[in-house]
Amino acid sequence: MFNKTNKIKFILFFSLLSFLFIGCKTTETITRNYVQHDIEYDYEVEPQIPFAISNDVHFEETDDPDYKYIFIRLYNPIYSNPLYIANFLQGGLSLTKTEDVPDLSHSAINFSLDDCFYGLTFGGKYQLAEENCRSPQDNKYMKHCDPAKSEQITYALKVSEKEFEDTKVFIEKYAASTKLKYASLKNIKIGIWFIGKRYFTNKKYRAFGTAKYPKSAKNKIVDINSDDLEYRFVCSTFLAYVLYNTVDSVRQFFDEHNIKYEYMNVTDLTFIPGLVPLFYSNWENYEKAAKVFVEQYPEFKKYLSE
């Protein structure tokens, strides 16, 4: 049995590991020489390539002629101050991930390709706040980052017009609420689970979609107009929660594979069926990359302001 001192050390140790392994933190960079969905990142020395456009943006056919796109932006933030505490919280995702995915560590959502995504981060009265790559100083989280070195990948999810509007209503209501909070302590629970998944679980249950979750983990279906909403998340669990409640294909996939949104990390979001990467860039070049992308894929021009 642990004595009191050892028990405290044990809890602090796992708490630290949890913050290392999960949540909205920095990582060194998006994995070099990484190829996914025909977007290739192959740069050997700094600085990074300014942007890269997918060679093949392909979405499944749909019977709905009025489909739309929801956009998800995943980040690798690099902090301006090398002594900033978050710079010491690196490496955990690489140690615990079980798939060949980049070490992305923050997520945001939008309904256009304009540089105004909504992300949940700690700090401020409204913690679901606008995030602009062109002006990171306006966001309490992003202002600590170096926009020339920080990276992003923008994805799109094809949905029906109703799903698009339902998701937009969810985000707008939460963005106007002071109840929604970035729950840092949830990282402890998620981090311990990821440690167990990576190091103490049979290999056949390590891959995304095969994992076993605690019996207490449940996905919640809510009515956006009810008082039964949840208000405590980390960035990735919030997006998974919203999409589970607004997009039928996401809910069906989660239910079929027993996936629990409260244990989703940022890279897990890339496994949502139908989520397709469009372009990569550093933050400084986001707007330029978006313009080049819509020139190559005119279907998306209506999602980018002139």
PDB file of C-alpha atoms in Angstrom:
ATOM      1  CA  MET A   1       0.000   0.000   0.000  1.00  0.00           C
ATOM      2  CA  PHE A   2       1.125   3.589  -0.673  1.00  0.00           C
ATOM      3  CA  ASN A   3       1.797   5.829   2.263  1.00  0.00           C
ATOM      4  CA  LYS A   4       0.420   9.370   2.040  1.00  0.00           C
ATOM      5  CA  THR A   5       3.614  10.867   0.570  1.00  0.00           C
ATOM      6  CA  ASN A   6       3.962   8.222  -2.132  1.00  0.00           C
ATOM      7  CA  LYS A   7       0.285   8.505  -2.984  1.00  0.00           C
ATOM      8  CA  ILE A   8       0.653  12.244  -3.563  1.00  0.00           C
ATOM      9  CA  LYS A   9       3.743  11.656  -5.731  1.00  0.00           C
ATOM     10  CA  PHE A  10       1.838   9.049  -7.714  1.00  0.00           C
ATOM     11  CA  ILE A  11      -1.085  11.403  -8.367  1.00  0.00           C
ATOM     12  CA  LEU A  12       1.213  14.292  -9.341  1.00  0.00           C
ATOM     13  CA  PHE A  13       3.190  12.014 -11.660  1.00  0.00           C
ATOM     14  CA  PHE A  14       0.124  10.849 -13.531  1.00  0.00           C
ATOM     15  CA  SER A  15      -1.289  14.373 -13.589  1.00  0.00           C
ATOM     16  CA  LEU A  16       1.878  15.606 -15.291  1.00  0.00           C
ATOM     17  CA  LEU A  17       1.789  12.737 -17.762  1.00  0.00           C
ATOM     18  CA  SER A  18      -1.820  13.514 -18.547  1.00  0.00           C
ATOM     19  CA  PHE A  19      -1.029  17.118 -19.448  1.00  0.00           C
ATOM     20  CA  LEU A  20       1.918  15.873 -21.464  1.00  0.00           C
ATOM     21  CA  PHE A  21      -0.133  13.386 -23.381  1.00  0.00           C
ATOM     22  CA  ILE A  22      -3.366  15.111 -24.210  1.00  0.00           C
ATOM     23  CA  GLY A  23      -5.080  18.442 -24.667  1.00  0.00           C
ATOM     24  CA  CYS A  24      -4.335  21.788 -26.279  1.00  0.00           C
ATOM     25  CA  LYS A  25      -0.588  22.025 -25.985  1.00  0.00           C
ATOM     26  CA  THR A  26       2.344  22.525 -28.279  1.00  0.00           C
ATOM     27  CA  THR A  27       4.296  19.821 -30.047  1.00  0.00           C
ATOM     28  CA  GLU A  28       7.586  20.140 -31.905  1.00  0.00           C
ATOM     29  CA  THR A  29       6.127  20.150 -35.396  1.00  0.00           C
ATOM     30  CA  ILE A  30       3.836  18.236 -37.695  1.00  0.00           C
ATOM     31  CA  THR A  31       5.553  14.947 -38.465  1.00  0.00           C
ATOM     32  CA  ARG A  32       8.140  15.293 -41.216  1.00  0.00           C
ATOM     33  CA  ASN A  33       7.905  13.191 -44.368  1.00  0.00           C
ATOM     34  CA  TYR A  34       4.291  12.458 -43.453  1.00  0.00           C
ATOM     35  CA  VAL A  35       1.834  11.626 -46.225  1.00  0.00           C
ATOM     36  CA  GLN A  36      -1.936  11.469 -45.731  1.00  0.00           C
ATOM     37  CA  HIS A  37      -4.661  11.815 -48.360  1.00  0.00           C
ATOM     38  CA  ASP A  38      -2.177  13.092 -50.967  1.00  0.00           C
ATOM     39  CA  ILE A  39      -0.974  16.036 -48.889  1.00  0.00           C
ATOM     40  CA  GLU A  40       2.757  15.546 -48.560  1.00  0.00           C
ATOM     41  CA  TYR A  41       4.985  17.228 -46.003  1.00  0.00           C
ATOM     42  CA  ASP A  42       8.601  16.656 -46.998  1.00  0.00           C
ATOM     43  CA  TYR A  43      10.856  19.374 -45.717  1.00  0.00           C
ATOM     44  CA  GLU A  44      14.253  18.688 -44.210  1.00  0.00           C
ATOM     45  CA  VAL A  45      15.274  22.044 -42.816  1.00  0.00           C
ATOM     46  CA  GLU A  46      13.552  25.068 -41.324  1.00  0.00           C
ATOM     47  CA  PRO A  47      11.729  27.163 -42.268  1.00  0.00           C
ATOM     48  CA  GLN A  48       8.821  24.980 -43.271  1.00  0.00           C
ATOM     49  CA  ILE A  49       7.173  25.085 -46.675  1.00  0.00           C
ATOM     50  CA  PRO A  50       4.684  28.022 -46.655  1.00  0.00           C
ATOM     51  CA  PHE A  51       1.696  25.912 -47.735  1.00  0.00           C
ATOM     52  CA  ALA A  52       0.630  22.737 -49.579  1.00  0.00           C
ATOM     53  CA  ILE A  53      -2.633  21.994 -51.384  1.00  0.00           C
ATOM     54  CA  SER A  54      -4.138  18.514 -51.546  1.00  0.00           C
ATOM     55  CA  ASN A  55      -3.675  16.903 -54.957  1.00  0.00           C
ATOM     56  CA  ASP A  56      -6.965  15.023 -54.765  1.00  0.00           C
ATOM     57  CA  VAL A  57      -9.896  16.434 -52.798  1.00  0.00           C
ATOM     58  CA  HIS A  58     -12.560  13.763 -53.122  1.00  0.00           C
ATOM     59  CA  PHE A  59     -15.831  13.461 -51.193  1.00  0.00           C
ATOM     60  CA  GLU A  60     -18.350  10.641 -51.303  1.00  0.00           C
ATOM     61  CA  GLU A  61     -21.392  11.157 -53.498  1.00  0.00           C
ATOM     62  CA  THR A  62     -24.595  12.239 -51.776  1.00  0.00           C
ATOM     63  CA  ASP A  63     -28.262  12.205 -52.705  1.00  0.00           C
ATOM     64  CA  ASP A  64     -28.690  15.629 -51.143  1.00  0.00           C
ATOM     65  CA  PRO A  65     -28.278  18.364 -53.795  1.00  0.00           C
ATOM     66  CA  ASP A  66     -28.107  21.002 -51.053  1.00  0.00           C
ATOM     67  CA  TYR A  67     -25.063  19.668 -49.234  1.00  0.00           C
ATOM     68  CA  LYS A  68     -22.613  22.012 -47.549  1.00  0.00           C
ATOM     69  CA  TYR A  69     -19.220  21.821 -45.872  1.00  0.00           C
ATOM     70  CA  ILE A  70     -18.174  22.245 -42.254  1.00  0.00           C
ATOM     71  CA  PHE A  71     -14.492  23.092 -41.806  1.00  0.00           C
ATOM     72  CA  ILE A  72     -12.204  21.824 -39.069  1.00  0.00           C
ATOM     73  CA  ARG A  73      -8.778  23.385 -38.498  1.00  0.00           C
ATOM     74  CA  LEU A  74      -6.174  21.377 -36.606  1.00  0.00           C
ATOM     75  CA  TYR A  75      -3.073  23.102 -35.272  1.00  0.00           C
ATOM     76  CA  ASN A  76       0.495  22.553 -34.217  1.00  0.00           C
ATOM     77  CA  PRO A  77       1.208  25.742 -32.210  1.00  0.00           C
ATOM     78  CA  ILE A  78       4.802  26.793 -31.599  1.00  0.00           C
ATOM     79  CA  TYR A  79       5.289  29.245 -28.754  1.00  0.00           C
ATOM     80  CA  SER A  80       7.235  32.472 -29.207  1.00  0.00           C
ATOM     81  CA  ASN A  81       8.976  32.255 -25.854  1.00  0.00           C
ATOM     82  CA  PRO A  82      11.133  29.117 -25.604  1.00  0.00           C
ATOM     83  CA  LEU A  83      10.752  29.288 -21.815  1.00  0.00           C
ATOM     84  CA  TYR A  84       6.952  29.327 -21.970  1.00  0.00           C
ATOM     85  CA  ILE A  85       5.760  26.482 -19.757  1.00  0.00           C
ATOM     86  CA  ALA A  86       3.840  24.754 -22.559  1.00  0.00           C
ATOM     87  CA  ASN A  87       7.118  24.177 -24.406  1.00  0.00           C
ATOM     88  CA  PHE A  88       8.068  21.701 -21.691  1.00  0.00           C
ATOM     89  CA  LEU A  89       4.890  19.719 -22.199  1.00  0.00           C
ATOM     90  CA  GLN A  90       5.951  18.079 -25.449  1.00  0.00           C
ATOM     91  CA  GLY A  91       6.299  14.527 -26.662  1.00  0.00           C
ATOM     92  CA  GLY A  92       3.302  12.922 -24.974  1.00  0.00           C
ATOM     93  CA  LEU A  93       1.195  12.432 -28.089  1.00  0.00           C
ATOM     94  CA  SER A  94       4.094  10.691 -29.823  1.00  0.00           C
ATOM     95  CA  LEU A  95       4.551   8.397 -26.845  1.00  0.00           C
ATOM     96  CA  THR A  96       0.912   7.350 -26.654  1.00  0.00           C
ATOM     97  CA  LYS A  97      -0.426   7.435 -30.211  1.00  0.00           C
ATOM     98  CA  THR A  98      -1.119   4.092 -31.836  1.00  0.00           C
ATOM     99  CA  GLU A  99      -1.612   5.300 -35.419  1.00  0.00           C
ATOM    100  CA  ASP A 100       0.639   7.051 -37.920  1.00  0.00           C
ATOM    101  CA  VAL A 101      -0.801  10.534 -37.522  1.00  0.00           C
ATOM    102  CA  PRO A 102       0.816  13.967 -37.120  1.00  0.00           C
ATOM    103  CA  ASP A 103       1.316  15.417 -33.643  1.00  0.00           C
ATOM    104  CA  LEU A 104      -1.463  18.002 -33.862  1.00  0.00           C
ATOM    105  CA  SER A 105      -2.599  19.488 -30.585  1.00  0.00           C
ATOM    106  CA  HIS A 106      -5.479  21.967 -30.973  1.00  0.00           C
ATOM    107  CA  SER A 107      -8.726  22.064 -32.952  1.00  0.00           C
ATOM    108  CA  ALA A 108     -11.263  24.627 -34.124  1.00  0.00           C
ATOM    109  CA  ILE A 109     -14.385  24.756 -36.308  1.00  0.00           C
ATOM    110  CA  ASN A 110     -15.861  27.135 -38.889  1.00  0.00           C
ATOM    111  CA  PHE A 111     -18.550  27.311 -41.558  1.00  0.00           C
ATOM    112  CA  SER A 112     -16.428  29.074 -44.152  1.00  0.00           C
ATOM    113  CA  LEU A 113     -12.760  29.121 -45.105  1.00  0.00           C
ATOM    114  CA  ASP A 114     -12.373  32.655 -43.797  1.00  0.00           C
ATOM    115  CA  ASP A 115      -9.711  32.993 -41.120  1.00  0.00           C
ATOM    116  CA  CYS A 116     -12.165  33.116 -38.225  1.00  0.00           C
ATOM    117  CA  PHE A 117     -12.489  29.677 -36.628  1.00  0.00           C
ATOM    118  CA  TYR A 118     -13.932  28.919 -33.183  1.00  0.00           C
ATOM    119  CA  GLY A 119     -11.759  27.022 -30.716  1.00  0.00           C
ATOM    120  CA  LEU A 120     -12.197  26.169 -27.046  1.00  0.00           C
ATOM    121  CA  THR A 121      -9.221  27.186 -24.909  1.00  0.00           C
ATOM    122  CA  PHE A 122      -8.525  28.192 -21.338  1.00  0.00           C
ATOM    123  CA  GLY A 123      -8.857  31.858 -20.401  1.00  0.00           C
ATOM    124  CA  GLY A 124     -11.307  34.658 -20.974  1.00  0.00           C
ATOM    125  CA  LYS A 125     -14.972  35.207 -20.229  1.00  0.00           C
ATOM    126  CA  TYR A 126     -16.025  33.414 -23.412  1.00  0.00           C
ATOM    127  CA  GLN A 127     -13.741  30.397 -23.770  1.00  0.00           C
ATOM    128  CA  LEU A 128     -15.103  29.330 -27.155  1.00  0.00           C
ATOM    129  CA  ALA A 129     -13.450  32.205 -28.969  1.00  0.00           C
ATOM    130  CA  GLU A 130     -12.560  33.318 -32.482  1.00  0.00           C
ATOM    131  CA  GLU A 131      -9.097  32.236 -33.637  1.00  0.00           C
ATOM    132  CA  ASN A 132      -7.467  34.146 -36.483  1.00  0.00           C
ATOM    133  CA  CYS A 133      -4.111  33.002 -37.835  1.00  0.00           C
ATOM    134  CA  ARG A 134      -3.504  36.467 -39.297  1.00  0.00           C
ATOM    135  CA  SER A 135      -3.933  38.140 -35.899  1.00  0.00           C
ATOM    136  CA  PRO A 136      -3.111  35.651 -33.134  1.00  0.00           C
ATOM    137  CA  GLN A 137      -2.588  38.534 -30.705  1.00  0.00           C
ATOM    138  CA  ASP A 138      -6.380  38.930 -30.521  1.00  0.00           C
ATOM    139  CA  ASN A 139      -6.837  35.490 -28.939  1.00  0.00           C
ATOM    140  CA  LYS A 140      -5.708  34.700 -25.393  1.00  0.00           C
ATOM    141  CA  TYR A 141      -4.411  31.284 -26.460  1.00  0.00           C
ATOM    142  CA  MET A 142      -2.907  32.095 -29.843  1.00  0.00           C
ATOM    143  CA  LYS A 143      -1.085  35.270 -28.795  1.00  0.00           C
ATOM    144  CA  HIS A 144       1.660  33.198 -27.159  1.00  0.00           C
ATOM    145  CA  CYS A 145       2.447  31.479 -30.472  1.00  0.00           C
ATOM    146  CA  ASP A 146       4.840  32.273 -33.315  1.00  0.00           C
ATOM    147  CA  PRO A 147       2.682  32.539 -36.473  1.00  0.00           C
ATOM    148  CA  ALA A 148       5.670  31.953 -38.763  1.00  0.00           C
ATOM    149  CA  LYS A 149       6.457  28.580 -37.171  1.00  0.00           C
ATOM    150  CA  SER A 150       3.022  27.437 -36.023  1.00  0.00           C
ATOM    151  CA  GLU A 151       1.217  25.129 -38.438  1.00  0.00           C
ATOM    152  CA  GLN A 152      -2.319  24.169 -39.387  1.00  0.00           C
ATOM    153  CA  ILE A 153      -4.202  21.684 -41.557  1.00  0.00           C
ATOM    154  CA  THR A 154      -7.715  22.594 -42.729  1.00  0.00           C
ATOM    155  CA  TYR A 155     -10.225  19.774 -43.263  1.00  0.00           C
ATOM    156  CA  ALA A 156     -13.768  19.710 -44.655  1.00  0.00           C
ATOM    157  CA  LEU A 157     -16.750  17.528 -43.754  1.00  0.00           C
ATOM    158  CA  LYS A 158     -19.566  17.229 -46.305  1.00  0.00           C
ATOM    159  CA  VAL A 159     -22.984  17.425 -44.612  1.00  0.00           C
ATOM    160  CA  SER A 160     -26.623  18.101 -45.428  1.00  0.00           C
ATOM    161  CA  GLU A 161     -27.947  21.635 -45.237  1.00  0.00           C
ATOM    162  CA  LYS A 162     -29.878  20.728 -42.072  1.00  0.00           C
ATOM    163  CA  GLU A 163     -26.746  19.285 -40.435  1.00  0.00           C
ATOM    164  CA  PHE A 164     -24.807  22.385 -41.418  1.00  0.00           C
ATOM    165  CA  GLU A 165     -27.418  24.687 -39.855  1.00  0.00           C
ATOM    166  CA  ASP A 166     -27.796  22.521 -36.728  1.00  0.00           C
ATOM    167  CA  THR A 167     -24.034  22.557 -36.152  1.00  0.00           C
ATOM    168  CA  LYS A 168     -23.891  26.295 -36.713  1.00  0.00           C
ATOM    169  CA  VAL A 169     -26.668  26.848 -34.154  1.00  0.00           C
ATOM    170  CA  PHE A 170     -24.783  24.686 -31.637  1.00  0.00           C
ATOM    171  CA  ILE A 171     -21.567  26.668 -32.082  1.00  0.00           C
ATOM    172  CA  GLU A 172     -23.277  30.065 -32.012  1.00  0.00           C
ATOM    173  CA  LYS A 173     -25.157  29.226 -28.818  1.00  0.00           C
ATOM    174  CA  TYR A 174     -22.040  27.934 -27.072  1.00  0.00           C
ATOM    175  CA  ALA A 175     -19.964  30.889 -28.298  1.00  0.00           C
ATOM    176  CA  ALA A 176     -22.419  33.236 -26.619  1.00  0.00           C
ATOM    177  CA  SER A 177     -22.351  31.316 -23.338  1.00  0.00           C
ATOM    178  CA  THR A 178     -20.084  32.028 -20.383  1.00  0.00           C
ATOM    179  CA  LYS A 179     -20.929  28.573 -18.970  1.00  0.00           C
ATOM    180  CA  LEU A 180     -18.794  26.726 -21.511  1.00  0.00           C
ATOM    181  CA  LYS A 181     -15.359  26.104 -19.983  1.00  0.00           C
ATOM    182  CA  TYR A 182     -12.118  24.487 -21.004  1.00  0.00           C
ATOM    183  CA  ALA A 183     -11.899  21.827 -18.282  1.00  0.00           C
ATOM    184  CA  SER A 184      -8.168  21.304 -17.738  1.00  0.00           C
ATOM    185  CA  LEU A 185      -8.709  18.592 -15.143  1.00  0.00           C
ATOM    186  CA  LYS A 186     -10.461  16.427 -17.731  1.00  0.00           C
ATOM    187  CA  ASN A 187      -7.011  16.022 -19.292  1.00  0.00           C
ATOM    188  CA  ILE A 188      -5.994  13.945 -16.290  1.00  0.00           C
ATOM    189  CA  LYS A 189      -8.779  11.416 -16.876  1.00  0.00           C
ATOM    190  CA  ILE A 190      -8.139  11.309 -20.625  1.00  0.00           C
ATOM    191  CA  GLY A 191      -4.372  11.165 -20.212  1.00  0.00           C
ATOM    192  CA  ILE A 192      -4.471   8.206 -17.823  1.00  0.00           C
ATOM    193  CA  TRP A 193      -6.789   6.389 -20.223  1.00  0.00           C
ATOM    194  CA  PHE A 194      -4.384   6.996 -23.136  1.00  0.00           C
ATOM    195  CA  ILE A 195      -1.471   5.696 -21.064  1.00  0.00           C
ATOM    196  CA  GLY A 196      -3.430   2.516 -20.391  1.00  0.00           C
ATOM    197  CA  LYS A 197      -4.456   2.208 -24.030  1.00  0.00           C
ATOM    198  CA  ARG A 198      -0.899   2.615 -25.319  1.00  0.00           C
ATOM    199  CA  TYR A 199       1.063   0.568 -22.808  1.00  0.00           C
ATOM    200  CA  PHE A 200      -1.289  -1.781 -20.972  1.00  0.00           C
ATOM    201  CA  THR A 201      -3.850  -2.836 -23.573  1.00  0.00           C
ATOM    202  CA  ASN A 202      -3.867  -5.735 -26.009  1.00  0.00           C
ATOM    203  CA  LYS A 203      -2.760  -4.559 -29.477  1.00  0.00           C
ATOM    204  CA  LYS A 204      -6.121  -5.409 -31.034  1.00  0.00           C
ATOM    205  CA  TYR A 205      -7.763  -2.749 -28.837  1.00  0.00           C
ATOM    206  CA  ARG A 206      -5.255   0.068 -29.398  1.00  0.00           C
ATOM    207  CA  ALA A 207      -6.325   1.346 -32.802  1.00  0.00           C
ATOM    208  CA  PHE A 208      -8.962   4.054 -33.065  1.00  0.00           C
ATOM    209  CA  GLY A 209     -12.404   2.476 -33.290  1.00  0.00           C
ATOM    210  CA  THR A 210     -11.373  -0.682 -31.438  1.00  0.00           C
ATOM    211  CA  ALA A 211     -10.576   0.712 -27.988  1.00  0.00           C
ATOM    212  CA  LYS A 212     -12.440  -0.269 -24.838  1.00  0.00           C
ATOM    213  CA  TYR A 213     -13.684   2.645 -22.748  1.00  0.00           C
ATOM    214  CA  PRO A 214     -14.565   2.858 -19.063  1.00  0.00           C
ATOM    215  CA  LYS A 215     -18.109   1.647 -18.352  1.00  0.00           C
ATOM    216  CA  SER A 216     -19.003   5.128 -17.137  1.00  0.00           C
ATOM    217  CA  ALA A 217     -18.235   6.684 -20.549  1.00  0.00           C
ATOM    218  CA  LYS A 218     -21.427   7.563 -22.382  1.00  0.00           C
ATOM    219  CA  ASN A 219     -22.263   9.665 -25.421  1.00  0.00           C
ATOM    220  CA  LYS A 220     -25.028  12.155 -24.752  1.00  0.00           C
ATOM    221  CA  ILE A 221     -27.721  13.174 -27.233  1.00  0.00           C
ATOM    222  CA  VAL A 222     -28.986  16.656 -26.411  1.00  0.00           C
ATOM    223  CA  ASP A 223     -31.447  19.239 -27.673  1.00  0.00           C
ATOM    224  CA  ILE A 224     -29.683  22.557 -28.248  1.00  0.00           C
ATOM    225  CA  ASN A 225     -32.774  24.370 -26.918  1.00  0.00           C
ATOM    226  CA  SER A 226     -32.898  22.364 -23.685  1.00  0.00           C
ATOM    227  CA  ASP A 227     -31.174  22.893 -20.360  1.00  0.00           C
ATOM    228  CA  ASP A 228     -29.478  19.505 -20.643  1.00  0.00           C
ATOM    229  CA  LEU A 229     -26.340  20.738 -22.393  1.00  0.00           C
ATOM    230  CA  GLU A 230     -22.816  19.914 -21.257  1.00  0.00           C
ATOM    231  CA  TYR A 231     -20.409  22.766 -20.593  1.00  0.00           C
ATOM    232  CA  ARG A 232     -17.029  21.283 -19.619  1.00  0.00           C
ATOM    233  CA  PHE A 233     -14.712  19.984 -22.348  1.00  0.00           C
ATOM    234  CA  VAL A 234     -11.272  20.186 -23.873  1.00  0.00           C
ATOM    235  CA  CYS A 235     -11.045  21.422 -27.463  1.00  0.00           C
ATOM    236  CA  SER A 236     -11.267  18.051 -29.234  1.00  0.00           C
ATOM    237  CA  THR A 237     -13.960  16.529 -27.009  1.00  0.00           C
ATOM    238  CA  PHE A 238     -16.113  19.608 -27.564  1.00  0.00           C
ATOM    239  CA  LEU A 239     -15.943  19.315 -31.366  1.00  0.00           C
ATOM    240  CA  ALA A 240     -16.619  15.570 -31.175  1.00  0.00           C
ATOM    241  CA  TYR A 241     -19.608  16.235 -28.887  1.00  0.00           C
ATOM    242  CA  VAL A 242     -21.065  18.835 -31.246  1.00  0.00           C
ATOM    243  CA  LEU A 243     -20.627  16.712 -34.384  1.00  0.00           C
ATOM    244  CA  TYR A 244     -22.051  13.655 -32.615  1.00  0.00           C
ATOM    245  CA  ASN A 245     -25.197  15.647 -31.905  1.00  0.00           C
ATOM    246  CA  THR A 246     -25.575  17.324 -35.302  1.00  0.00           C
ATOM    247  CA  VAL A 247     -24.169  15.055 -38.048  1.00  0.00           C
ATOM    248  CA  ASP A 248     -25.882  11.697 -38.583  1.00  0.00           C
ATOM    249  CA  SER A 249     -22.865   9.977 -40.144  1.00  0.00           C
ATOM    250  CA  VAL A 250     -20.663  10.930 -37.190  1.00  0.00           C
ATOM    251  CA  ARG A 251     -23.200   9.675 -34.664  1.00  0.00           C
ATOM    252  CA  GLN A 252     -23.657   6.433 -36.593  1.00  0.00           C
ATOM    253  CA  PHE A 253     -19.890   5.871 -36.781  1.00  0.00           C
ATOM    254  CA  PHE A 254     -19.396   6.563 -33.067  1.00  0.00           C
ATOM    255  CA  ASP A 255     -22.269   4.263 -32.108  1.00  0.00           C
ATOM    256  CA  GLU A 256     -21.179   1.418 -34.410  1.00  0.00           C
ATOM    257  CA  HIS A 257     -17.601   1.476 -33.094  1.00  0.00           C
ATOM    258  CA  ASN A 258     -18.456   2.368 -29.505  1.00  0.00           C
ATOM    259  CA  ILE A 259     -16.396   5.583 -29.713  1.00  0.00           C
ATOM    260  CA  LYS A 260     -16.834   8.005 -26.815  1.00  0.00           C
ATOM    261  CA  TYR A 261     -16.434  11.701 -27.564  1.00  0.00           C
ATOM    262  CA  GLU A 262     -15.205  12.476 -24.053  1.00  0.00           C
ATOM    263  CA  TYR A 263     -12.015  10.490 -24.805  1.00  0.00           C
ATOM    264  CA  MET A 264     -11.273  12.013 -28.236  1.00  0.00           C
ATOM    265  CA  ASN A 265      -7.936  13.766 -28.699  1.00  0.00           C
ATOM    266  CA  VAL A 266      -7.108  16.129 -31.563  1.00  0.00           C
ATOM    267  CA  THR A 267      -5.581  13.543 -33.895  1.00  0.00           C
ATOM    268  CA  ASP A 268      -8.575  11.236 -33.318  1.00  0.00           C
ATOM    269  CA  LEU A 269     -10.723  13.807 -35.118  1.00  0.00           C
ATOM    270  CA  THR A 270      -8.886  12.990 -38.370  1.00  0.00           C
ATOM    271  CA  PHE A 271     -10.477   9.504 -38.327  1.00  0.00           C
ATOM    272  CA  ILE A 272     -14.040  10.812 -38.572  1.00  0.00           C
ATOM    273  CA  PRO A 273     -15.406   9.341 -41.844  1.00  0.00           C
ATOM    274  CA  GLY A 274     -15.728  11.931 -44.584  1.00  0.00           C
ATOM    275  CA  LEU A 275     -13.334  14.431 -42.991  1.00  0.00           C
ATOM    276  CA  VAL A 276     -10.999  15.317 -45.880  1.00  0.00           C
ATOM    277  CA  PRO A 277      -7.795  17.418 -45.632  1.00  0.00           C
ATOM    278  CA  LEU A 278      -7.768  20.408 -47.995  1.00  0.00           C
ATOM    279  CA  PHE A 279      -4.546  22.320 -47.382  1.00  0.00           C
ATOM    280  CA  TYR A 280      -1.638  22.812 -45.000  1.00  0.00           C
ATOM    281  CA  SER A 281       0.158  26.044 -44.108  1.00  0.00           C
ATOM    282  CA  ASN A 282       1.975  27.914 -41.419  1.00  0.00           C
ATOM    283  CA  TRP A 283      -0.251  30.505 -39.740  1.00  0.00           C
ATOM    284  CA  GLU A 284       1.190  33.461 -41.633  1.00  0.00           C
ATOM    285  CA  ASN A 285       0.244  31.863 -44.945  1.00  0.00           C
ATOM    286  CA  TYR A 286      -3.239  30.620 -44.072  1.00  0.00           C
ATOM    287  CA  GLU A 287      -5.090  33.210 -46.168  1.00  0.00           C
ATOM    288  CA  LYS A 288      -2.790  32.737 -49.157  1.00  0.00           C
ATOM    289  CA  ALA A 289      -3.168  28.958 -48.950  1.00  0.00           C
ATOM    290  CA  ALA A 290      -6.972  29.275 -48.759  1.00  0.00           C
ATOM    291  CA  LYS A 291      -7.026  31.503 -51.879  1.00  0.00           C
ATOM    292  CA  VAL A 292      -4.818  29.137 -53.860  1.00  0.00           C
ATOM    293  CA  PHE A 293      -6.976  26.218 -52.727  1.00  0.00           C
ATOM    294  CA  VAL A 294     -10.258  27.727 -53.945  1.00  0.00           C
ATOM    295  CA  GLU A 295      -8.624  28.644 -57.251  1.00  0.00           C
ATOM    296  CA  GLN A 296      -7.732  24.986 -57.702  1.00  0.00           C
ATOM    297  CA  TYR A 297     -11.119  23.778 -56.409  1.00  0.00           C
ATOM    298  CA  PRO A 298     -13.736  26.390 -57.500  1.00  0.00           C
ATOM    299  CA  GLU A 299     -16.547  24.518 -55.721  1.00  0.00           C
ATOM    300  CA  PHE A 300     -15.219  26.040 -52.491  1.00  0.00           C
ATOM    301  CA  LYS A 301     -15.047  29.662 -53.693  1.00  0.00           C
ATOM    302  CA  LYS A 302     -18.367  30.523 -52.093  1.00  0.00           C
ATOM    303  CA  TYR A 303     -16.856  29.641 -48.709  1.00  0.00           C
ATOM    304  CA  LEU A 304     -14.133  32.284 -48.935  1.00  0.00           C
ATOM    305  CA  SER A 305     -14.820  36.021 -48.803  1.00  0.00           C
ATOM    306  CA  GLU A 306     -13.263  38.200 -51.487  1.00  0.00           C
TER     307      GLU A 306
END
